[in-house]
Amino acid sequence: MRIYGTFAILLLSLSIMSYGLTGAVSAQSNVPPISVTTDFPAYGETGVIGISGHVKESILSEFNVPVIIKVQKDDGSLVAIAQVSLDRDGDFVTQITPGGQMSSAGEYTVTAIYNKNEGSTSFNYTGGSGGTVAIPTPEPTPEPTPEPTPEPTPEPISEPIPEPVAIVEPEPEPEPEPMCGEGTVLEDGKCVVAQEEKGGGCLIATAAYGSEMAPQVQFLREIRDNTVLQTQSGISFMTAFNQFYYSFSPTIADYERENPVFKEAVKVGLTPLLTSLTILNYVDIDTEQEMLGYGIGIIMLNIGMYFVAPAVVIIALKKRMK
């Protein structure tokens, strides 16, 4: 009987231990690879949107791969994009200021992408010129009937005492601020490199040349901000281009960081584009017609360099081989 009792106790202990291990494994497997959330469910026009999240340790890359943050409207259009670095615990934090393309009220979706894993959340935006928020009208409350008050006894009027005249001292003249060159701004009395606002960047060129401060990346940024975005047609072109470009550029940028050979090939492929864009530094674009003319000309030039010229070379080689 003692043997049977001991065997029953051991069997019961093993069952309890296996149940606990199964529950722990199940809880671990339910953790998503990447999670993202906002600090509030809704924001107004003057609020700052705080975004934070966590990447599961099992999918962390040995390379310094950033998390791509995309903010989209309910119709799927892209309004902001940013790259956020992870800390040692796999956490990431960033902020986005409403404005620009985020001007209409509605529901917005935040998507975090890391190594082809995605996590998303949503929030409501009530500010901006695109929508209004209904404010409930308070119900009128009955006004109390005022009780009669006795008339005050008039006090004797005293002669006014003249106020002392304040002597205004002249303010010292402010010291002249230093003039900062192109690409720098004045902060705390010093000229520092201007930081690009969140919401846009050339991910492929940044990954190819290794830094946002590389001369090639700064050249592309200056062409976009100082030339293309100075006209309405240029703004319309960049809005449509961003929808197409940011649909695939995060994946290519990640592959550049993982494959040095592919990174060098991208550098070679970007050289004709950078060369053709230098034309815009030698012309004055003051009207919409000039922007359309030069823009279409550069697009046709790049189509010729990237597609027509290689096709002509291939056809010529085939004819010689025959």
Coordinates of N, CA, C and O in Angstrom, one line a residue, residues 54-234:
H54 N 8.0 48.0 -27.9 CA 9.0 47.0 -27.5 C 9.1 46.0 -28.6 O 8.1 45.5 -29.2
V55 N 10.4 45.6 -28.8 CA 10.7 44.5 -29.8 C 11.1 43.3 -29.0 O 12.0 43.3 -28.1
K56 N 10.5 42.1 -29.3 CA 10.8 40.9 -28.6 C 12.2 40.5 -28.8 O 12.8 40.6 -29.8
E57 N 12.8 40.0 -27.7 CA 14.2 39.7 -27.7 C 14.6 38.6 -28.7 O 15.7 38.6 -29.3
S58 N 13.7 37.7 -29.0 CA 14.0 36.6 -29.9 C 14.2 37.0 -31.4 O 14.7 36.3 -32.2
I59 N 13.7 38.3 -31.7 CA 13.8 38.7 -33.1 C 14.8 39.9 -33.3 O 14.9 40.5 -34.3
L60 N 15.5 40.2 -32.2 CA 16.5 41.3 -32.3 C 17.6 40.9 -33.2 O 18.1 39.8 -33.2
S61 N 18.0 41.9 -34.0 CA 19.1 41.6 -35.0 C 20.4 42.0 -34.4 O 20.5 42.9 -33.6
E62 N 21.5 41.3 -34.9 CA 22.8 41.6 -34.4 C 23.3 42.9 -35.0 O 24.3 43.5 -34.5
F63 N 22.7 43.4 -36.0 CA 23.0 44.7 -36.6 C 22.2 45.8 -35.9 O 21.2 45.5 -35.3
N64 N 22.7 47.0 -36.1 CA 22.0 48.1 -35.5 C 20.8 48.6 -36.4 O 20.9 49.6 -37.1
V65 N 19.8 47.8 -36.4 CA 18.6 48.0 -37.3 C 17.6 48.9 -36.5 O 17.1 48.5 -35.5
P66 N 17.2 50.1 -37.1 CA 16.2 50.9 -36.4 C 14.8 50.4 -36.7 O 14.6 49.6 -37.6
V67 N 13.9 50.9 -35.9 CA 12.5 50.6 -36.1 C 11.9 51.7 -37.0 O 12.1 52.9 -36.8
I68 N 11.1 51.3 -38.0 CA 10.5 52.3 -38.9 C 9.1 52.6 -38.4 O 8.3 51.6 -38.2
I69 N 8.8 53.9 -38.1 CA 7.5 54.3 -37.6 C 6.7 55.0 -38.8 O 7.2 56.0 -39.3
K70 N 5.5 54.5 -39.2 CA 4.7 55.1 -40.2 C 3.3 55.5 -39.6 O 2.8 54.7 -38.8
V71 N 2.9 56.7 -39.9 CA 1.6 57.2 -39.5 C 0.7 57.4 -40.7 O 1.1 58.1 -41.6
Q72 N -0.5 56.7 -40.8 CA -1.3 56.8 -42.0 C -2.7 57.2 -41.6 O -3.2 57.0 -40.4
K73 N -3.4 57.9 -42.5 CA -4.8 58.2 -42.3 C -5.7 57.0 -42.5 O -5.2 55.9 -42.8
D74 N -7.0 57.2 -42.2 CA -7.9 56.0 -42.3 C -8.1 55.6 -43.7 O -8.5 54.5 -44.0
D75 N -7.7 56.5 -44.7 CA -7.8 56.1 -46.1 C -6.5 55.5 -46.7 O -6.4 55.2 -47.8
G76 N -5.6 55.3 -45.8 CA -4.3 54.6 -46.2 C -3.2 55.5 -46.6 O -2.1 55.1 -46.9
S77 N -3.4 56.8 -46.7 CA -2.4 57.8 -47.2 C -1.4 58.0 -46.1 O -1.7 58.1 -44.9
L78 N -0.1 58.1 -46.4 CA 1.0 58.3 -45.5 C 1.1 59.8 -45.1 O 1.2 60.7 -45.9
V79 N 1.2 60.1 -43.8 CA 1.3 61.5 -43.3 C 2.6 61.7 -42.6 O 3.1 62.8 -42.5
A80 N 3.3 60.6 -42.1 CA 4.6 60.8 -41.4 C 5.3 59.5 -41.4 O 4.7 58.4 -41.4
I81 N 6.7 59.6 -41.3 CA 7.5 58.4 -41.2 C 8.8 58.8 -40.5 O 9.3 59.9 -40.6
A82 N 9.3 57.9 -39.7 CA 10.5 58.2 -38.9 C 11.3 56.9 -38.6 O 10.7 55.8 -38.6
Q83 N 12.6 57.0 -38.3 CA 13.4 55.9 -37.9 C 13.8 56.1 -36.4 O 14.2 57.2 -36.0
V84 N 13.6 55.1 -35.6 CA 13.8 55.2 -34.1 C 14.8 54.1 -33.7 O 14.6 52.9 -34.2
S85 N 15.8 54.4 -33.0 CA 16.8 53.4 -32.5 C 16.2 52.7 -31.2 O 15.5 53.3 -30.4
L86 N 16.7 51.4 -31.1 CA 16.3 50.6 -29.9 C 17.3 50.8 -28.8 O 18.5 51.0 -29.0
D87 N 16.8 50.7 -27.5 CA 17.8 50.7 -26.4 C 18.2 49.3 -26.1 O 17.8 48.3 -26.9
R88 N 19.0 49.1 -25.1 CA 19.5 47.7 -24.8 C 18.4 46.7 -24.4 O 18.6 45.5 -24.6
D89 N 17.2 47.2 -24.0 CA 16.1 46.3 -23.6 C 15.2 46.0 -24.7 O 14.2 45.4 -24.5
G90 N 15.4 46.6 -25.9 CA 14.5 46.4 -27.0 C 13.4 47.4 -27.0 O 12.4 47.2 -27.8
D91 N 13.4 48.5 -26.2 CA 12.3 49.5 -26.2 C 12.7 50.6 -27.1 O 13.9 50.9 -27.4
F92 N 11.6 51.3 -27.6 CA 11.8 52.5 -28.5 C 10.8 53.5 -28.1 O 9.7 53.2 -27.7
V93 N 11.2 54.8 -28.2 CA 10.3 56.0 -27.9 C 10.5 57.1 -28.9 O 11.7 57.3 -29.3
T94 N 9.5 57.7 -29.4 CA 9.6 58.9 -30.3 C 8.4 59.8 -30.1 O 7.4 59.4 -29.4
Q95 N 8.4 60.9 -30.7 CA 7.3 61.9 -30.7 C 7.0 62.4 -32.0 O 8.0 62.6 -32.8
I96 N 5.8 62.7 -32.3 CA 5.4 63.3 -33.6 C 4.5 64.5 -33.3 O 3.6 64.4 -32.5
T97 N 4.8 65.7 -34.0 CA 4.0 66.9 -33.8 C 3.0 67.0 -34.9 O 3.3 66.9 -36.1
P98 N 1.7 67.1 -34.5 CA 0.6 67.3 -35.6 C 0.9 68.5 -36.5 O 1.5 69.5 -36.0
G99 N 0.4 68.5 -37.7 CA 0.6 69.6 -38.6 C 1.0 69.1 -40.0 O 1.3 67.9 -40.2
G100 N 1.1 69.9 -40.9 CA 1.5 69.5 -42.3 C 0.4 68.7 -42.9 O -0.7 69.1 -43.1
Q101 N 0.8 67.4 -43.3 CA -0.2 66.5 -43.9 C -1.2 66.0 -42.8 O -2.2 65.4 -43.2
M102 N -0.9 66.1 -41.5 CA -1.8 65.6 -40.5 C -2.6 66.8 -40.1 O -2.4 67.4 -39.0
S103 N -3.6 67.2 -41.0 CA -4.4 68.4 -40.7 C -5.9 68.2 -40.5 O -6.6 69.0 -40.1
S104 N -6.3 67.0 -40.9 CA -7.8 66.7 -40.9 C -8.0 65.8 -39.7 O -7.3 64.9 -39.4
A105 N -9.2 66.0 -39.1 CA -9.6 65.2 -38.0 C -10.0 63.8 -38.4 O -10.5 63.6 -39.5
G106 N -9.8 62.8 -37.6 CA -10.1 61.4 -37.9 C -9.3 60.4 -37.2 O -8.5 60.8 -36.3
E107 N -9.4 59.2 -37.6 CA -8.6 58.1 -37.0 C -7.3 57.9 -37.8 O -7.3 57.8 -39.0
Y108 N -6.2 57.8 -37.1 CA -4.9 57.5 -37.7 C -4.3 56.2 -37.1 O -4.5 55.9 -36.0
T109 N -3.5 55.5 -38.0 CA -2.9 54.3 -37.6 C -1.4 54.4 -37.5 O -0.8 55.0 -38.5
V110 N -0.8 53.9 -36.4 CA 0.6 54.0 -36.3 C 1.1 52.5 -36.5 O 0.7 51.6 -35.8
T111 N 2.1 52.3 -37.4 CA 2.6 51.0 -37.7 C 4.1 51.0 -37.4 O 4.8 51.9 -37.9
A112 N 4.6 50.1 -36.6 CA 6.0 49.9 -36.3 C 6.5 48.7 -37.1 O 5.9 47.6 -37.0
I113 N 7.7 48.8 -37.8 CA 8.2 47.8 -38.7 C 9.7 47.5 -38.2 O 10.5 48.4 -38.1
Y114 N 10.0 46.2 -38.0 CA 11.3 45.8 -37.6 C 11.6 44.4 -38.1 O 10.9 43.5 -37.8
N115 N 12.6 44.3 -39.0 CA 13.0 43.0 -39.6 C 11.7 42.3 -40.2 O 11.5 41.1 -39.9
K116 N 10.9 43.0 -41.0 CA 9.7 42.4 -41.6 C 8.6 42.0 -40.6 O 7.7 41.3 -41.0
N117 N 8.8 42.4 -39.3 CA 7.7 42.2 -38.4 C 7.0 43.5 -38.1 O 7.7 44.6 -38.1
E118 N 5.7 43.5 -38.0 CA 4.9 44.7 -37.9 C 4.0 44.6 -36.6 O 3.5 43.6 -36.2
G119 N 3.8 45.8 -36.0 CA 2.8 46.0 -35.0 C 2.1 47.3 -35.2 O 2.8 48.3 -35.7
S120 N 0.9 47.4 -34.8 CA 0.2 48.7 -35.1 C -0.8 49.0 -33.9 O -1.1 48.2 -33.2
T121 N -1.1 50.3 -33.9 CA -2.1 50.9 -33.0 C -2.8 52.1 -33.7 O -2.4 52.5 -34.8
S122 N -3.8 52.6 -33.1 CA -4.5 53.7 -33.7 C -4.8 54.8 -32.6 O -4.9 54.5 -31.4
F123 N -5.1 56.0 -33.1 CA -5.5 57.1 -32.2 C -6.4 58.1 -33.0 O -6.4 58.0 -34.2
N124 N -7.2 58.9 -32.3 CA -8.0 59.9 -32.9 C -7.4 61.2 -32.8 O -6.9 61.6 -31.8
Y125 N -7.5 62.0 -33.9 CA -7.0 63.4 -34.0 C -8.1 64.3 -34.2 O -8.9 64.2 -35.2
T126 N -8.4 65.2 -33.3 CA -9.5 66.1 -33.3 C -9.2 67.5 -33.7 O -10.1 68.3 -33.9
G127 N -7.9 67.9 -33.9 CA -7.6 69.3 -34.2 C -7.4 69.5 -35.7 O -7.7 68.6 -36.5
G128 N -6.9 70.6 -36.1 CA -6.6 70.9 -37.5 C -7.8 71.6 -38.2 O -8.9 71.7 -37.6
S129 N -7.6 71.9 -39.4 CA -8.6 72.6 -40.2 C -9.6 71.7 -40.9 O -10.6 72.1 -41.5
G130 N -9.3 70.4 -40.9 CA -10.1 69.4 -41.6 C -11.3 68.9 -40.9 O -12.1 68.2 -41.4
G131 N -11.5 69.2 -39.6 CA -12.6 68.7 -38.9 C -12.9 69.6 -37.7 O -12.1 70.3 -37.2
T132 N -14.1 69.4 -37.1 CA -14.5 70.2 -35.9 C -15.0 69.2 -34.9 O -15.4 68.1 -35.2
V133 N -14.9 69.6 -33.7 CA -15.3 68.8 -32.5 C -16.6 69.4 -32.0 O -16.7 70.5 -31.7
A134 N -17.6 68.6 -31.9 CA -18.9 69.0 -31.3 C -18.8 69.3 -29.8 O -18.4 68.3 -29.1
I135 N -19.2 70.4 -29.4 CA -19.1 70.8 -28.0 C -20.5 70.8 -27.4 O -21.4 71.5 -28.0
P136 N -20.9 70.0 -26.4 CA -22.2 70.0 -26.0 C -22.6 71.3 -25.3 O -21.8 71.9 -24.6
T137 N -23.8 71.7 -25.6 CA -24.4 73.0 -25.1 C -24.9 72.8 -23.7 O -25.8 71.9 -23.5
P138 N -24.4 73.5 -22.7 CA -24.9 73.2 -21.3 C -26.4 73.7 -21.2 O -26.8 74.7 -21.8
E139 N -27.1 73.0 -20.4 CA -28.5 73.4 -20.2 C -28.5 74.6 -19.3 O -27.8 74.8 -18.4
P140 N -29.5 75.5 -19.7 CA -29.5 76.8 -18.9 C -30.0 76.5 -17.5 O -30.9 75.7 -17.2
T141 N -29.5 77.2 -16.5 CA -29.9 77.0 -15.1 C -30.6 78.3 -14.7 O -30.3 79.4 -15.2
P142 N -31.7 78.1 -13.9 CA -32.5 79.3 -13.5 C -31.7 80.3 -12.7 O -30.9 79.8 -11.8
E143 N -31.8 81.5 -13.0 CA -31.0 82.5 -12.2 C -31.8 82.8 -10.9 O -33.0 82.9 -10.9
P144 N -31.0 82.9 -9.8 CA -31.7 83.2 -8.5 C -32.2 84.6 -8.5 O -31.7 85.5 -9.1
T145 N -33.3 84.8 -7.8 CA -33.9 86.1 -7.6 C -33.1 86.9 -6.7 O -32.8 86.5 -5.5
P146 N -32.6 88.1 -7.1 CA -31.7 88.9 -6.2 C -32.5 89.5 -5.0 O -33.7 89.9 -5.2
E147 N -31.9 89.4 -3.9 CA -32.5 90.0 -2.7 C -32.2 91.5 -2.6 O -31.1 91.9 -3.0
P148 N -33.2 92.3 -2.2 CA -32.9 93.8 -2.1 C -31.8 94.1 -1.1 O -31.8 93.5 0.0
T149 N -30.9 94.9 -1.5 CA -29.8 95.3 -0.6 C -30.0 96.7 -0.2 O -30.4 97.6 -1.0
P150 N -29.6 97.1 1.0 CA -29.8 98.5 1.4 C -28.8 99.4 0.7 O -27.7 98.9 0.4
E151 N -29.2 100.6 0.4 CA -28.3 101.5 -0.3 C -27.2 101.9 0.6 O -27.4 102.2 1.8
P152 N -25.9 101.9 0.1 CA -24.8 102.2 1.0 C -24.8 103.7 1.3 O -25.2 104.5 0.5
T153 N -24.2 104.0 2.4 CA -24.1 105.4 2.8 C -22.9 106.1 2.1 O -21.8 105.5 2.1
P154 N -23.1 107.1 1.4 CA -22.0 107.7 0.7 C -20.9 108.2 1.6 O -21.1 108.8 2.6
E155 N -19.6 107.8 1.2 CA -18.5 108.2 2.0 C -18.0 109.6 1.5 O -18.1 109.9 0.4
P156 N -17.3 110.3 2.4 CA -16.8 111.6 2.0 C -15.7 111.4 0.9 O -14.9 110.5 1.0
I157 N -15.8 112.3 -0.1 CA -14.8 112.2 -1.2 C -13.5 112.9 -0.8 O -13.5 114.1 -0.4
S158 N -12.4 112.2 -0.8 CA -11.1 112.8 -0.5 C -10.4 113.2 -1.7 O -10.6 112.6 -2.8
E159 N -9.6 114.2 -1.6 CA -8.8 114.6 -2.7 C -7.8 113.5 -3.2 O -7.2 112.9 -2.4
P160 N -7.7 113.4 -4.5 CA -6.8 112.3 -5.0 C -5.3 112.7 -4.8 O -4.9 113.9 -4.8
I161 N -4.6 111.7 -4.4 CA -3.2 111.9 -4.1 C -2.4 111.7 -5.5 O -2.6 110.7 -6.1
P162 N -1.6 112.6 -5.9 CA -0.9 112.4 -7.1 C 0.1 111.2 -7.1 O 0.8 111.0 -6.1
E163 N 0.0 110.4 -8.1 CA 0.9 109.2 -8.2 C 2.3 109.6 -8.6 O 2.5 110.6 -9.3
P164 N 3.3 108.9 -8.0 CA 4.7 109.3 -8.4 C 5.0 108.9 -9.8 O 4.5 107.9 -10.3
V165 N 5.7 109.7 -10.5 CA 6.1 109.5 -11.9 C 7.3 108.6 -11.9 O 8.3 108.9 -11.3
A166 N 7.1 107.5 -12.6 CA 8.2 106.5 -12.7 C 9.2 107.0 -13.8 O 8.8 107.4 -14.9
I167 N 10.5 106.9 -13.5 CA 11.5 107.2 -14.4 C 11.9 106.0 -15.2 O 12.4 105.0 -14.6
V168 N 11.7 106.1 -16.5 CA 12.0 104.9 -17.4 C 13.4 105.0 -17.8 O 13.8 106.0 -18.5
E169 N 14.2 104.0 -17.5 CA 15.6 103.9 -17.9 C 15.7 103.3 -19.3 O 14.9 102.4 -19.6
P170 N 16.5 103.9 -20.1 CA 16.6 103.3 -21.5 C 17.2 101.9 -21.4 O 18.1 101.5 -20.7
E171 N 16.6 101.0 -22.3 CA 17.0 99.6 -22.3 C 18.3 99.5 -23.1 O 18.5 100.2 -24.0
P172 N 19.2 98.6 -22.6 CA 20.5 98.5 -23.3 C 20.2 97.8 -24.7 O 19.3 97.0 -24.8
E173 N 21.0 98.2 -25.6 CA 20.8 97.7 -27.0 C 21.3 96.2 -27.0 O 22.3 95.9 -26.4
P174 N 20.5 95.3 -27.6 CA 20.9 93.9 -27.7 C 22.2 93.7 -28.5 O 22.4 94.4 -29.5
E175 N 23.0 92.8 -28.1 CA 24.2 92.5 -28.9 C 23.8 91.8 -30.2 O 22.9 91.0 -30.2
P176 N 24.5 92.1 -31.3 CA 24.1 91.5 -32.6 C 24.4 90.0 -32.5 O 25.4 89.5 -32.0
E177 N 23.4 89.3 -33.1 CA 23.5 87.8 -33.1 C 24.4 87.4 -34.3 O 24.4 88.0 -35.4
P178 N 25.2 86.4 -34.1 CA 26.1 85.9 -35.3 C 25.2 85.4 -36.4 O 24.2 84.8 -36.2
M179 N 25.7 85.6 -37.6 CA 25.0 85.1 -38.8 C 25.5 83.7 -39.1 O 26.7 83.4 -39.2
C180 N 24.6 82.7 -39.2 CA 24.9 81.4 -39.5 C 24.8 81.1 -41.0 O 23.9 81.6 -41.7
G181 N 25.6 80.2 -41.5 CA 25.7 79.9 -42.9 C 24.6 78.9 -43.3 O 23.7 78.5 -42.4
E182 N 24.5 78.5 -44.5 CA 23.5 77.6 -45.0 C 23.6 76.2 -44.4 O 24.8 75.7 -44.3
G183 N 22.5 75.6 -43.9 CA 22.6 74.3 -43.3 C 22.8 74.3 -41.8 O 22.9 73.3 -41.2
T184 N 22.9 75.6 -41.2 CA 23.1 75.7 -39.8 C 22.1 76.6 -39.2 O 21.5 77.5 -39.9
V185 N 21.8 76.5 -37.9 CA 20.9 77.4 -37.2 C 21.5 77.8 -35.9 O 22.5 77.2 -35.4
L186 N 21.0 78.9 -35.4 CA 21.5 79.5 -34.1 C 20.8 78.9 -32.9 O 19.6 79.0 -32.8
E187 N 21.6 78.3 -32.0 CA 21.1 77.7 -30.8 C 22.0 78.1 -29.7 O 23.2 77.8 -29.7
D188 N 21.5 78.8 -28.6 CA 22.3 79.2 -27.5 C 23.5 80.0 -27.9 O 24.6 79.8 -27.3
G189 N 23.3 80.9 -28.9 CA 24.4 81.7 -29.3 C 25.5 81.1 -30.1 O 26.5 81.7 -30.4
K190 N 25.2 79.8 -30.6 CA 26.2 79.1 -31.4 C 25.5 78.6 -32.7 O 24.3 78.3 -32.6
C191 N 26.3 78.5 -33.7 CA 25.8 77.9 -35.0 C 26.0 76.4 -35.0 O 27.1 75.9 -34.9
V192 N 24.8 75.7 -35.1 CA 24.9 74.2 -35.1 C 24.2 73.7 -36.4 O 23.5 74.5 -37.0
V193 N 24.5 72.5 -36.7 CA 23.9 71.9 -37.9 C 22.4 71.8 -37.7 O 22.0 71.3 -36.7
A194 N 21.7 72.2 -38.7 CA 20.2 72.1 -38.7 C 19.8 70.7 -38.7 O 20.2 69.9 -39.6
Q195 N 18.9 70.3 -37.8 CA 18.4 68.9 -37.8 C 17.1 68.8 -38.7 O 16.2 69.7 -38.6
E196 N 17.0 67.8 -39.4 CA 15.8 67.6 -40.3 C 14.6 67.3 -39.4 O 14.7 66.5 -38.5
E197 N 13.4 67.8 -39.8 CA 12.2 67.6 -39.0 C 11.8 66.1 -39.3 O 12.0 65.6 -40.3
K198 N 11.1 65.6 -38.3 CA 10.6 64.2 -38.4 C 9.5 64.2 -39.4 O 8.7 65.1 -39.5
G199 N 9.4 63.1 -40.1 CA 8.3 62.9 -41.1 C 8.8 62.7 -42.5 O 8.0 62.6 -43.4
G200 N 10.2 62.7 -42.7 CA 10.6 62.5 -44.1 C 12.1 62.4 -44.2 O 12.8 63.1 -43.5
G201 N 12.6 61.5 -45.0 CA 14.1 61.3 -45.2 C 14.3 60.3 -46.2 O 13.5 59.4 -46.5
C202 N 15.5 60.4 -46.9 CA 15.9 59.5 -47.9 C 16.5 58.2 -47.3 O 17.7 58.2 -46.9
L203 N 15.7 57.2 -47.0 CA 16.1 56.0 -46.3 C 17.2 55.3 -47.1 O 18.2 54.8 -46.5
I204 N 17.0 55.1 -48.4 CA 18.0 54.3 -49.2 C 19.3 55.0 -49.3 O 20.4 54.4 -49.1
A205 N 19.3 56.4 -49.5 CA 20.6 57.1 -49.6 C 21.3 57.2 -48.2 O 22.5 57.1 -48.2
T206 N 20.5 57.3 -47.1 CA 21.1 57.4 -45.8 C 21.8 56.0 -45.5 O 22.9 56.0 -44.9
A207 N 21.1 54.9 -45.8 CA 21.7 53.6 -45.6 C 22.9 53.4 -46.5 O 23.9 52.7 -46.1
A208 N 22.9 53.9 -47.7 CA 24.0 53.7 -48.6 C 25.3 54.4 -48.2 O 26.4 53.9 -48.3
Y209 N 25.1 55.7 -47.8 CA 26.2 56.5 -47.5 C 26.5 56.6 -46.0 O 27.5 57.3 -45.6
G210 N 25.7 55.9 -45.2 CA 26.1 55.7 -43.8 C 25.6 56.7 -42.8 O 25.7 56.5 -41.6
S211 N 25.1 57.9 -43.2 CA 24.8 59.0 -42.3 C 23.9 60.0 -43.0 O 24.0 60.2 -44.2
E212 N 23.0 60.6 -42.2 CA 22.1 61.7 -42.7 C 22.9 62.9 -43.0 O 22.5 63.8 -43.7
M213 N 24.2 63.0 -42.5 CA 25.0 64.2 -42.7 C 26.0 64.0 -43.9 O 26.8 64.9 -44.1
A214 N 25.9 62.9 -44.6 CA 26.7 62.7 -45.7 C 26.4 63.8 -46.8 O 25.3 64.2 -47.0
P215 N 27.4 64.2 -47.6 CA 27.2 65.3 -48.6 C 26.2 64.9 -49.6 O 25.4 65.8 -50.0
Q216 N 26.1 63.6 -50.0 CA 25.1 63.2 -51.0 C 23.7 63.3 -50.5 O 22.8 63.8 -51.1
V217 N 23.5 62.9 -49.2 CA 22.2 63.0 -48.6 C 21.8 64.4 -48.3 O 20.6 64.8 -48.6
Q218 N 22.7 65.3 -47.9 CA 22.4 66.7 -47.7 C 22.0 67.4 -49.1 O 21.1 68.2 -49.1
F219 N 22.7 67.0 -50.1 CA 22.4 67.5 -51.5 C 20.9 67.2 -51.9 O 20.2 68.0 -52.3
L220 N 20.5 65.9 -51.7 CA 19.2 65.5 -52.0 C 18.1 66.3 -51.1 O 17.1 66.7 -51.6
R221 N 18.5 66.5 -49.9 CA 17.6 67.2 -49.0 C 17.4 68.7 -49.4 O 16.3 69.2 -49.4
E222 N 18.5 69.3 -49.8 CA 18.5 70.7 -50.2 C 17.7 70.9 -51.5 O 16.9 71.8 -51.7
I223 N 17.9 70.0 -52.4 CA 17.1 70.0 -53.7 C 15.6 69.9 -53.4 O 14.8 70.7 -54.0
R224 N 15.2 69.0 -52.5 CA 13.8 68.8 -52.2 C 13.2 70.1 -51.5 O 12.2 70.6 -51.9
D225 N 13.9 70.6 -50.4 CA 13.4 71.7 -49.6 C 13.5 73.0 -50.3 O 12.5 73.8 -50.2
N226 N 14.6 73.3 -50.9 CA 14.9 74.6 -51.5 C 14.4 74.8 -52.9 O 14.3 76.0 -53.4
T227 N 14.1 73.7 -53.6 CA 13.7 73.9 -55.0 C 12.4 73.3 -55.3 O 11.4 74.0 -55.7
V228 N 12.2 72.0 -55.0 CA 11.0 71.3 -55.4 C 9.8 71.7 -54.6 O 8.7 72.0 -55.2
L229 N 10.0 71.9 -53.3 CA 8.8 72.2 -52.4 C 8.5 73.7 -52.4 O 7.7 74.1 -51.7
Q230 N 9.2 74.5 -53.3 CA 8.9 75.9 -53.3 C 7.8 76.2 -54.3 O 7.4 77.4 -54.5
T231 N 7.2 75.2 -55.0 CA 6.1 75.4 -56.0 C 5.0 74.4 -55.7 O 5.3 73.4 -55.1
Q232 N 3.8 74.8 -56.1 CA 2.7 73.9 -55.8 C 2.7 72.6 -56.6 O 2.4 71.6 -56.0
S233 N 3.2 72.7 -57.8 CA 3.4 71.4 -58.6 C 4.4 70.5 -57.9 O 4.3 69.3 -57.9
G234 N 5.5 71.1 -57.4 CA 6.5 70.3 -56.7 C 6.0 69.7 -55.4 O 6.3 68.5 -55.1

